Amino acid sequence: MKLWQWGLIIALIAGFLNGQLVSHNIGGIVRELMRLAALVGLGVLIYGLISKR
């Protein structure tokens, strides 16, 4: 798989899991890690798209 595809998958899964944690009122370190994973996924996605160009 290409780098941008990995970034997209990571961002989507982490965003979904973060949404589930918010809907079930779960906070703390777990939720912050999911937010961080979503941001890292977006960063990898952007970097992959830029390097593809």
mmCIF file of C-alpha atoms in Angstrom:
data_model
loop_
_atom_site.group_PDB
_atom_site.id
_atom_site.type_symbol
_atom_site.label_atom_id
_atom_site.label_comp_id
_atom_site.label_asym_id
_atom_site.label_seq_id
_atom_site.Cartn_x
_atom_site.Cartn_y
_atom_site.Cartn_z
ATOM 1 C CA MET A 1 0.000 0.000 0.000
ATOM 2 C CA LYS A 2 1.057 3.537 -0.622
ATOM 3 C CA LEU A 3 1.854 5.967 2.177
ATOM 4 C CA TRP A 4 -1.188 8.158 1.592
ATOM 5 C CA GLN A 5 -3.458 5.110 1.756
ATOM 6 C CA TRP A 6 -2.013 4.157 5.141
ATOM 7 C CA GLY A 7 -2.598 7.703 6.339
ATOM 8 C CA LEU A 8 -6.205 7.639 5.171
ATOM 9 C CA ILE A 9 -6.890 4.304 6.864
ATOM 10 C CA ILE A 10 -5.283 5.415 10.131
ATOM 11 C CA ALA A 11 -7.174 8.720 10.149
ATOM 12 C CA LEU A 12 -10.539 7.080 9.429
ATOM 13 C CA ILE A 13 -10.176 4.317 12.009
ATOM 14 C CA ALA A 14 -8.873 6.664 14.714
ATOM 15 C CA GLY A 15 -11.611 9.195 13.960
ATOM 16 C CA PHE A 16 -14.275 6.509 14.187
ATOM 17 C CA LEU A 17 -12.913 5.172 17.461
ATOM 18 C CA ASN A 18 -12.663 8.694 18.881
ATOM 19 C CA GLY A 19 -16.302 9.269 17.948
ATOM 20 C CA GLN A 20 -17.291 6.082 19.736
ATOM 21 C CA LEU A 21 -15.374 7.118 22.835
ATOM 22 C CA VAL A 22 -17.096 10.520 22.835
ATOM 23 C CA SER A 23 -20.555 8.976 22.426
ATOM 24 C CA HIS A 24 -19.959 6.629 25.375
ATOM 25 C CA ASN A 25 -18.503 9.411 27.568
ATOM 26 C CA ILE A 26 -15.083 7.793 27.839
ATOM 27 C CA GLY A 27 -12.256 10.247 28.274
ATOM 28 C CA GLY A 28 -8.750 10.400 29.545
ATOM 29 C CA ILE A 29 -5.604 9.016 28.011
ATOM 30 C CA VAL A 30 -7.402 6.608 25.666
ATOM 31 C CA ARG A 31 -9.375 9.379 23.983
ATOM 32 C CA GLU A 32 -6.354 11.644 23.750
ATOM 33 C CA LEU A 33 -4.374 8.841 22.091
ATOM 34 C CA MET A 34 -7.154 8.372 19.526
ATOM 35 C CA ARG A 35 -7.086 12.102 18.783
ATOM 36 C CA LEU A 36 -3.319 11.953 18.399
ATOM 37 C CA ALA A 37 -3.597 8.920 16.108
ATOM 38 C CA ALA A 38 -6.122 10.757 13.935
ATOM 39 C CA LEU A 39 -3.786 13.748 13.649
ATOM 40 C CA VAL A 40 -0.830 11.498 12.825
ATOM 41 C CA GLY A 41 -2.946 9.774 10.174
ATOM 42 C CA LEU A 42 -3.813 13.114 8.607
ATOM 43 C CA GLY A 43 -0.160 14.100 8.673
ATOM 44 C CA VAL A 44 0.875 10.874 6.957
ATOM 45 C CA LEU A 45 -1.898 11.341 4.396
ATOM 46 C CA ILE A 46 -0.776 14.879 3.571
ATOM 47 C CA TYR A 47 2.897 13.906 3.470
ATOM 48 C CA GLY A 48 2.100 10.950 1.202
ATOM 49 C CA LEU A 49 0.131 13.132 -1.202
ATOM 50 C CA ILE A 50 2.854 15.774 -1.307
ATOM 51 C CA SER A 51 5.630 13.226 -1.878
ATOM 52 C CA LYS A 52 3.556 11.548 -4.601
ATOM 53 C CA ARG A 53 3.492 14.817 -6.512
#
